[in-house]
Amino acid sequence: MRKDPESMRKSPRQSRAQQTLDDIFEATARIFEAGTPAPLNTNKVAERAGVSIGTLYYYFPNKQTLLRAMALREIKRQEARFLACIAAARPEGRYAVARAVVREAMAPLNGRKEVRRYLMVQVGLEPVVHQSLYAALNRVTDNLLEAVEIDPVIVSPERHFLLLRAMLGPVRAAALNVPQMLASPAFENELVTQFVAQLTALQSEPPR
Amino acid sequence: MRKDPESMRKSPRQSRAQQTLDDIFEATARIFEAGTPAPLNTNKVAERAGVSIGTLYYYFPNKQTLLRAMALREIKRQEARFLACIAAARPEGRYAVARAVVREAMAPLNGRKEVRRYLMVQVGLEPVVHQSLYAALNRVTDNLLEAVEIDPVIVSPERHFLLLRAMLGPVRAAALNVPQMLASPAFENELVTQFVAQLTALQSEPPR
Amino acid sequence: MRKDPESMRKSPRQSRAQQTLDDIFEATARIFEAGTPAPLNTNKVAERAGVSIGTLYYYFPNKQTLLRAMALREIKRQEARFLACIAAARPEGRYAVARAVVREAMAPLNGRKEVRRYLMVQVGLEPVVHQSLYAALNRVTDNLLEAVEIDPVIVSPERHFLLLRAMLGPVRAAALNVPQMLASPAFENELVTQFVAQLTALQSEPPR
Amino acid sequence: MRKDPESMRKSPRQSRAQQTLDDIFEATARIFEAGTPAPLNTNKVAERAGVSIGTLYYYFPNKQTLLRAMALREIKRQEARFLACIAAARPEGRYAVARAVVREAMAPLNGRKEVRRYLMVQVGLEPVVHQSLYAALNRVTDNLLEAVEIDPVIVSPERHFLLLRAMLGPVRAAALNVPQMLASPAFENELVTQFVAQLTALQSEPPR
DNA sequence: GATGAATGAGAATTCATTCAT
DNA sequence: GATGAATGAATTCTCATTCAT
């Protein structure tokens, strides 16, 4: 990996190019979920995507850039899913929203677990990536507060930051160590309870 | 990496050998903390440790085994630190204990961050390692509960699992995205507050 | 070729290592003289040297460095040959020295032509290399002047610079375009005549 | 590079096509003079020329052919410049002609140095190219002799060959190692002196 | 005439590991 | 116990060239 430009080499101008790009992304994802133990390699990605290795490097100047692009894509997708489930649960009230968010956090780990693990490991430390994740979580939190009718401005930055992350950390730990916990209603209930407790606290006590 | 015996080749009894081992561990750790972006390789470790690559392979049959041993060592050290700070704060009561644990969680990330990240990435999926981490956190939680005089048996496994992890996740996220938050008293207070709230809840509400 | 450190990775400490190094150098040279049309590649060099590709990279961090080391070695060898032939011809007087130098310039092109061409093309522009060549030619010129009993200090830098190069340029051109000229006594005589004329001029006319 | 027809695929008759060709040539030249260290590649040439890679391959069946065409073009241009400066200086006599030729040799190296180096390296060994260069220098020499009123037929092939080359070699060496020498009047004078000395010798001594 | 996406053989380089000394 | 030279399979990446549109 010689150079490391921030972004892709080419923005596709022909329609087939967009298809190729998607093929590459999906192939990369599938390799992980298929449980290949060996670490990703560009030849495998290309082969699995049904394109030549040259094509892969036509779009991405190096492996890092491909992984970075995938990470940003996963982050966007996850944000969209959170926003969607919040919107769907909103009419049913605060409790429903909390539960929806918790479930969404627990759900996708079955099926997208490996890609994310790997991506976060490989490019998670890159500023572009973790800042993008940070921004996405901020937007989700804002959206969530709005859905449960809490004015975001009364929430201190620290609480804002904690709200989702106090839940996401344990979920990830469970996925790794005690996968069966992800299927346990008791665990889900506990997370929802704490989540709602946080939301309630946001209103009763004035932010510092 | 052809073979992968569970443990180290030799348990050195001579002090010189123990010194060599420690050198190797510390060299590996320093490579990360020095911010080397390039991925670790065994030759680099050996050179940095001031031993020959042959010596490294005399002690460890392969790279995995070295990394695994390091991971287990880090886990043990972290457990010891938690236990120590709990013991120290115990006489001052529940609040002090909570704050001590939060501070310990926030502190070491400055200085040992990279090694851990890398180790967890490389060998974190190995059962020996994540089970060891799981067990260590369990012991710390038990110790903590005992220190604040809560009977562990009345605590549901889910709550037991959540207690520390609801705090560790956000702390890691902060270290990555908003490092200045780790120095913010507001953030620390928030974590302590939620932590104490959890402890209190453990007593008032009976587990499911 | 990622990085480009000035020099070799390792200085051999074991005796077999020096042998390996020589093998690599000679193999590289032989590949050219064998008339392989395709440009040099590191795998071929290793194979021809009878070492593995890993060994080659154990000594040289990259291809550039190998070529640079070879270029410097060729320059040193050529200098040595010039100095030797000057010393040998010295007792026979100015004319003999001039002819010896001209012959030496014409001779090695049969047998070492291709390596040099390639090396000068590949690394000739690198400061280390062309400065080394410059210095070598300076030393040869000084030695030559001394051999014909001309005090170097009375020679202007411009004339000093021209003395050998006015001959080397045409020799190279002939080697490329009219190889049979290198075997022609008339050509040799012409070069010797001009060379002696230059030497004579150095004494009669005071330097500017 | 599979096939290698001697010449260009199409002799463009439309002015647009000629423009495209010139763009390609100039782009290639500029890549070098801009000091790009990375070796030339056809995609870069096309991009820099503002044409698609497909267009480049419409005009040239392969890379060799493009480079060869460029080399022949450079040679022609340089010949034209020499002939022009000889013609211009002719009325002012032998000394003026000699100085004009020396200056022309020194001048263009600032600005066209890299392209020529590269071209001579890449295609300089091809018979078409070096014979073309040889012929061009022959014509310039003939023209020069005529301008100073020396009958070419009395000049031996060896002296004919040496006349210009004894000057061109040192000029190139100076450009590489001691660029400031190219601006030094002393160096220019020295070259002119030797050049005139050669011309004079051509008349006084009968060729062998 | 022109485009640019796609190809794939081939080249450079890495690094875990072995083994003679 | 210790050394470090040597290995080579595996991986990343390049670039001349083709061809459907």
PDB file of N, CA and C in Angstrom, chain C residues 137-200:
ATOM      1  N   LEU C 137      35.859  10.171 -11.536  1.00  0.00           N
ATOM      2  CA  LEU C 137      36.518  10.732 -12.720  1.00  0.00           C
ATOM      3  C   LEU C 137      37.523  11.802 -12.315  1.00  0.00           C
ATOM      4  N   ASN C 138      37.178  12.560 -11.298  1.00  0.00           N
ATOM      5  CA  ASN C 138      38.132  13.544 -10.795  1.00  0.00           C
ATOM      6  C   ASN C 138      39.418  12.887 -10.320  1.00  0.00           C
ATOM      7  N   ARG C 139      39.262  11.835  -9.571  1.00  0.00           N
ATOM      8  CA  ARG C 139      40.449  11.156  -9.055  1.00  0.00           C
ATOM      9  C   ARG C 139      41.283  10.569 -10.184  1.00  0.00           C
ATOM     10  N   VAL C 140      40.603   9.992 -11.168  1.00  0.00           N
ATOM     11  CA  VAL C 140      41.343   9.425 -12.295  1.00  0.00           C
ATOM     12  C   VAL C 140      42.091  10.540 -13.019  1.00  0.00           C
ATOM     13  N   THR C 141      41.428  11.661 -13.217  1.00  0.00           N
ATOM     14  CA  THR C 141      42.080  12.782 -13.905  1.00  0.00           C
ATOM     15  C   THR C 141      43.311  13.254 -13.125  1.00  0.00           C
ATOM     16  N   ASP C 142      43.154  13.418 -11.840  1.00  0.00           N
ATOM     17  CA  ASP C 142      44.295  13.829 -11.007  1.00  0.00           C
ATOM     18  C   ASP C 142      45.454  12.852 -11.162  1.00  0.00           C
ATOM     19  N   ASN C 143      45.119  11.579 -11.092  1.00  0.00           N
ATOM     20  CA  ASN C 143      46.137  10.545 -11.180  1.00  0.00           C
ATOM     21  C   ASN C 143      46.858  10.593 -12.518  1.00  0.00           C
ATOM     22  N   LEU C 144      46.057  10.822 -13.530  1.00  0.00           N
ATOM     23  CA  LEU C 144      46.569  10.887 -14.889  1.00  0.00           C
ATOM     24  C   LEU C 144      47.529  12.064 -15.035  1.00  0.00           C
ATOM     25  N   LEU C 145      47.116  13.210 -14.542  1.00  0.00           N
ATOM     26  CA  LEU C 145      47.957  14.407 -14.641  1.00  0.00           C
ATOM     27  C   LEU C 145      49.284  14.164 -13.932  1.00  0.00           C
ATOM     28  N   GLU C 146      49.185  13.568 -12.798  1.00  0.00           N
ATOM     29  CA  GLU C 146      50.404  13.286 -12.047  1.00  0.00           C
ATOM     30  C   GLU C 146      51.313  12.348 -12.833  1.00  0.00           C
ATOM     31  N   ALA C 147      50.702  11.347 -13.465  1.00  0.00           N
ATOM     32  CA  ALA C 147      51.479  10.370 -14.223  1.00  0.00           C
ATOM     33  C   ALA C 147      52.226  11.017 -15.387  1.00  0.00           C
ATOM     34  N   VAL C 148      51.614  12.046 -15.956  1.00  0.00           N
ATOM     35  CA  VAL C 148      52.285  12.695 -17.084  1.00  0.00           C
ATOM     36  C   VAL C 148      53.005  13.956 -16.628  1.00  0.00           C
ATOM     37  N   GLU C 149      53.146  14.044 -15.310  1.00  0.00           N
ATOM     38  CA  GLU C 149      53.906  15.134 -14.708  1.00  0.00           C
ATOM     39  C   GLU C 149      53.417  16.531 -15.047  1.00  0.00           C
ATOM     40  N   ILE C 150      52.118  16.665 -14.878  1.00  0.00           N
ATOM     41  CA  ILE C 150      51.543  18.000 -14.986  1.00  0.00           C
ATOM     42  C   ILE C 150      50.971  18.325 -13.610  1.00  0.00           C
ATOM     43  N   ASP C 151      51.296  19.481 -13.125  1.00  0.00           N
ATOM     44  CA  ASP C 151      50.808  19.845 -11.796  1.00  0.00           C
ATOM     45  C   ASP C 151      49.313  20.165 -11.871  1.00  0.00           C
ATOM     46  N   PRO C 152      48.471  19.383 -11.176  1.00  0.00           N
ATOM     47  CA  PRO C 152      47.021  19.612 -11.251  1.00  0.00           C
ATOM     48  C   PRO C 152      46.618  21.043 -10.909  1.00  0.00           C
ATOM     49  N   VAL C 153      47.387  21.708 -10.089  1.00  0.00           N
ATOM     50  CA  VAL C 153      46.938  23.040  -9.652  1.00  0.00           C
ATOM     51  C   VAL C 153      46.974  24.074 -10.767  1.00  0.00           C
ATOM     52  N   ILE C 154      47.769  23.829 -11.810  1.00  0.00           N
ATOM     53  CA  ILE C 154      47.797  24.814 -12.888  1.00  0.00           C
ATOM     54  C   ILE C 154      46.665  24.590 -13.894  1.00  0.00           C
ATOM     55  N   VAL C 155      45.865  23.511 -13.663  1.00  0.00           N
ATOM     56  CA  VAL C 155      44.789  23.192 -14.609  1.00  0.00           C
ATOM     57  C   VAL C 155      43.472  23.797 -14.129  1.00  0.00           C
ATOM     58  N   SER C 156      42.823  24.537 -14.996  1.00  0.00           N
ATOM     59  CA  SER C 156      41.533  25.140 -14.611  1.00  0.00           C
ATOM     60  C   SER C 156      40.491  24.044 -14.428  1.00  0.00           C
ATOM     61  N   PRO C 157      39.501  24.287 -13.597  1.00  0.00           N
ATOM     62  CA  PRO C 157      38.453  23.276 -13.376  1.00  0.00           C
ATOM     63  C   PRO C 157      37.781  22.860 -14.681  1.00  0.00           C
ATOM     64  N   GLU C 158      37.629  23.805 -15.579  1.00  0.00           N
ATOM     65  CA  GLU C 158      36.934  23.484 -16.834  1.00  0.00           C
ATOM     66  C   GLU C 158      37.741  22.489 -17.658  1.00  0.00           C
ATOM     67  N   ARG C 159      39.030  22.741 -17.748  1.00  0.00           N
ATOM     68  CA  ARG C 159      39.864  21.822 -18.527  1.00  0.00           C
ATOM     69  C   ARG C 159      39.974  20.468 -17.842  1.00  0.00           C
ATOM     70  N   HIS C 160      40.075  20.509 -16.558  1.00  0.00           N
ATOM     71  CA  HIS C 160      40.108  19.292 -15.759  1.00  0.00           C
ATOM     72  C   HIS C 160      38.870  18.448 -16.067  1.00  0.00           C
ATOM     73  N   PHE C 161      37.752  19.113 -16.084  1.00  0.00           N
ATOM     74  CA  PHE C 161      36.475  18.447 -16.329  1.00  0.00           C
ATOM     75  C   PHE C 161      36.406  17.854 -17.731  1.00  0.00           C
ATOM     76  N   LEU C 162      36.931  18.617 -18.689  1.00  0.00           N
ATOM     77  CA  LEU C 162      36.837  18.195 -20.088  1.00  0.00           C
ATOM     78  C   LEU C 162      37.765  17.037 -20.431  1.00  0.00           C
ATOM     79  N   LEU C 163      38.919  17.026 -19.827  1.00  0.00           N
ATOM     80  CA  LEU C 163      39.997  16.126 -20.258  1.00  0.00           C
ATOM     81  C   LEU C 163      39.520  14.707 -20.590  1.00  0.00           C
ATOM     82  N   LEU C 164      38.927  14.043 -19.622  1.00  0.00           N
ATOM     83  CA  LEU C 164      38.474  12.672 -19.875  1.00  0.00           C
ATOM     84  C   LEU C 164      37.153  12.634 -20.638  1.00  0.00           C
ATOM     85  N   ARG C 165      36.272  13.553 -20.312  1.00  0.00           N
ATOM     86  CA  ARG C 165      34.922  13.462 -20.868  1.00  0.00           C
ATOM     87  C   ARG C 165      34.836  13.724 -22.370  1.00  0.00           C
ATOM     88  N   ALA C 166      35.787  14.517 -22.875  1.00  0.00           N
ATOM     89  CA  ALA C 166      35.787  14.748 -24.329  1.00  0.00           C
ATOM     90  C   ALA C 166      36.087  13.457 -25.080  1.00  0.00           C
ATOM     91  N   MET C 167      36.627  12.487 -24.348  1.00  0.00           N
ATOM     92  CA  MET C 167      36.912  11.207 -24.965  1.00  0.00           C
ATOM     93  C   MET C 167      35.803  10.184 -24.668  1.00  0.00           C
ATOM     94  N   LEU C 168      35.309  10.201 -23.433  1.00  0.00           N
ATOM     95  CA  LEU C 168      34.320   9.190 -23.038  1.00  0.00           C
ATOM     96  C   LEU C 168      33.008   9.307 -23.816  1.00  0.00           C
ATOM     97  N   GLY C 169      32.574  10.517 -24.065  1.00  0.00           N
ATOM     98  CA  GLY C 169      31.326  10.722 -24.810  1.00  0.00           C
ATOM     99  C   GLY C 169      31.374  10.046 -26.170  1.00  0.00           C
ATOM    100  N   PRO C 170      32.324  10.402 -27.002  1.00  0.00           N
ATOM    101  CA  PRO C 170      32.408   9.763 -28.311  1.00  0.00           C
ATOM    102  C   PRO C 170      32.548   8.246 -28.242  1.00  0.00           C
ATOM    103  N   VAL C 171      33.280   7.750 -27.255  1.00  0.00           N
ATOM    104  CA  VAL C 171      33.419   6.295 -27.145  1.00  0.00           C
ATOM    105  C   VAL C 171      32.056   5.636 -26.931  1.00  0.00           C
ATOM    106  N   ARG C 172      31.282   6.238 -26.043  1.00  0.00           N
ATOM    107  CA  ARG C 172      29.945   5.678 -25.805  1.00  0.00           C
ATOM    108  C   ARG C 172      29.068   5.755 -27.053  1.00  0.00           C
ATOM    109  N   ALA C 173      29.132   6.873 -27.721  1.00  0.00           N
ATOM    110  CA  ALA C 173      28.335   7.034 -28.943  1.00  0.00           C
ATOM    111  C   ALA C 173      28.732   5.988 -29.974  1.00  0.00           C
ATOM    112  N   ALA C 174      30.027   5.768 -30.093  1.00  0.00           N
ATOM    113  CA  ALA C 174      30.493   4.776 -31.059  1.00  0.00           C
ATOM    114  C   ALA C 174      29.992   3.386 -30.684  1.00  0.00           C
ATOM    115  N   ALA C 175      30.062   3.066 -29.406  1.00  0.00           N
ATOM    116  CA  ALA C 175      29.622   1.746 -28.956  1.00  0.00           C
ATOM    117  C   ALA C 175      28.174   1.496 -29.369  1.00  0.00           C
ATOM    118  N   LEU C 176      27.364   2.529 -29.318  1.00  0.00           N
ATOM    119  CA  LEU C 176      25.948   2.385 -29.637  1.00  0.00           C
ATOM    120  C   LEU C 176      25.688   2.341 -31.138  1.00  0.00           C
ATOM    121  N   ASN C 177      26.307   3.267 -31.871  1.00  0.00           N
ATOM    122  CA  ASN C 177      25.956   3.447 -33.267  1.00  0.00           C
ATOM    123  C   ASN C 177      26.868   2.743 -34.254  1.00  0.00           C
ATOM    124  N   VAL C 178      28.149   2.749 -33.958  1.00  0.00           N
ATOM    125  CA  VAL C 178      29.085   2.201 -34.933  1.00  0.00           C
ATOM    126  C   VAL C 178      30.081   1.296 -34.218  1.00  0.00           C
ATOM    127  N   PRO C 179      29.587   0.194 -33.667  1.00  0.00           N
ATOM    128  CA  PRO C 179      30.428  -0.671 -32.843  1.00  0.00           C
ATOM    129  C   PRO C 179      31.753  -1.027 -33.505  1.00  0.00           C
ATOM    130  N   GLN C 180      31.723  -1.180 -34.839  1.00  0.00           N
ATOM    131  CA  GLN C 180      32.975  -1.566 -35.500  1.00  0.00           C
ATOM    132  C   GLN C 180      34.047  -0.492 -35.343  1.00  0.00           C
ATOM    133  N   MET C 181      33.643   0.731 -35.074  1.00  0.00           N
ATOM    134  CA  MET C 181      34.619   1.802 -34.877  1.00  0.00           C
ATOM    135  C   MET C 181      35.504   1.530 -33.655  1.00  0.00           C
ATOM    136  N   LEU C 182      34.907   0.830 -32.668  1.00  0.00           N
ATOM    137  CA  LEU C 182      35.690   0.550 -31.470  1.00  0.00           C
ATOM    138  C   LEU C 182      36.882  -0.351 -31.771  1.00  0.00           C
ATOM    139  N   ALA C 183      36.802  -1.054 -32.897  1.00  0.00           N
ATOM    140  CA  ALA C 183      37.906  -1.940 -33.267  1.00  0.00           C
ATOM    141  C   ALA C 183      38.858  -1.271 -34.264  1.00  0.00           C
ATOM    142  N   SER C 184      38.507  -0.058 -34.654  1.00  0.00           N
ATOM    143  CA  SER C 184      39.318   0.612 -35.690  1.00  0.00           C
ATOM    144  C   SER C 184      40.507   1.360 -35.087  1.00  0.00           C
ATOM    145  N   PRO C 185      41.725   1.035 -35.547  1.00  0.00           N
ATOM    146  CA  PRO C 185      42.914   1.740 -35.060  1.00  0.00           C
ATOM    147  C   PRO C 185      42.840   3.234 -35.373  1.00  0.00           C
ATOM    148  N   ALA C 186      42.258   3.570 -36.504  1.00  0.00           N
ATOM    149  CA  ALA C 186      42.157   4.981 -36.874  1.00  0.00           C
ATOM    150  C   ALA C 186      41.408   5.762 -35.796  1.00  0.00           C
ATOM    151  N   PHE C 187      40.314   5.180 -35.320  1.00  0.00           N
ATOM    152  CA  PHE C 187      39.510   5.844 -34.292  1.00  0.00           C
ATOM    153  C   PHE C 187      40.337   5.991 -33.011  1.00  0.00           C
ATOM    154  N   GLU C 188      40.987   4.911 -32.642  1.00  0.00           N
ATOM    155  CA  GLU C 188      41.816   4.964 -31.441  1.00  0.00           C
ATOM    156  C   GLU C 188      42.890   6.034 -31.578  1.00  0.00           C
ATOM    157  N   ASN C 189      43.537   6.031 -32.720  1.00  0.00           N
ATOM    158  CA  ASN C 189      44.601   7.018 -32.931  1.00  0.00           C
ATOM    159  C   ASN C 189      44.071   8.443 -32.834  1.00  0.00           C
ATOM    160  N   GLU C 190      42.926   8.643 -33.432  1.00  0.00           N
ATOM    161  CA  GLU C 190      42.340   9.980 -33.406  1.00  0.00           C
ATOM    162  C   GLU C 190      42.088  10.425 -31.960  1.00  0.00           C
ATOM    163  N   LEU C 191      41.540   9.506 -31.182  1.00  0.00           N
ATOM    164  CA  LEU C 191      41.260   9.836 -29.779  1.00  0.00           C
ATOM    165  C   LEU C 191      42.554  10.125 -29.024  1.00  0.00           C
ATOM    166  N   VAL C 192      43.566   9.304 -29.263  1.00  0.00           N
ATOM    167  CA  VAL C 192      44.839   9.507 -28.576  1.00  0.00           C
ATOM    168  C   VAL C 192      45.431  10.853 -28.980  1.00  0.00           C
ATOM    169  N   THR C 193      45.398  11.154 -30.259  1.00  0.00           N
ATOM    170  CA  THR C 193      45.944  12.426 -30.747  1.00  0.00           C
ATOM    171  C   THR C 193      45.291  13.612 -30.046  1.00  0.00           C
ATOM    172  N   GLN C 194      43.975  13.595 -30.026  1.00  0.00           N
ATOM    173  CA  GLN C 194      43.270  14.710 -29.387  1.00  0.00           C
ATOM    174  C   GLN C 194      43.573  14.760 -27.892  1.00  0.00           C
ATOM    175  N   PHE C 195      43.689  13.599 -27.319  1.00  0.00           N
ATOM    176  CA  PHE C 195      43.950  13.541 -25.878  1.00  0.00           C
ATOM    177  C   PHE C 195      45.307  14.164 -25.571  1.00  0.00           C
ATOM    178  N   VAL C 196      46.318  13.768 -26.344  1.00  0.00           N
ATOM    179  CA  VAL C 196      47.661  14.315 -26.134  1.00  0.00           C
ATOM    180  C   VAL C 196      47.667  15.812 -26.427  1.00  0.00           C
ATOM    181  N   ALA C 197      46.920  16.186 -27.453  1.00  0.00           N
ATOM    182  CA  ALA C 197      46.852  17.614 -27.782  1.00  0.00           C
ATOM    183  C   ALA C 197      46.333  18.404 -26.580  1.00  0.00           C
ATOM    184  N   GLN C 198      45.314  17.844 -25.934  1.00  0.00           N
ATOM    185  CA  GLN C 198      44.771  18.505 -24.741  1.00  0.00           C
ATOM    186  C   GLN C 198      45.822  18.613 -23.641  1.00  0.00           C
ATOM    187  N   LEU C 199      46.525  17.511 -23.445  1.00  0.00           N
ATOM    188  CA  LEU C 199      47.547  17.506 -22.388  1.00  0.00           C
ATOM    189  C   LEU C 199      48.616  18.564 -22.668  1.00  0.00           C
ATOM    190  N   THR C 200      49.031  18.612 -23.891  1.00  0.00           N
ATOM    191  CA  THR C 200      50.061  19.573 -24.277  1.00  0.00           C
ATOM    192  C   THR C 200      49.559  21.002 -24.050  1.00  0.00           C
TER     193      THR C 200
END
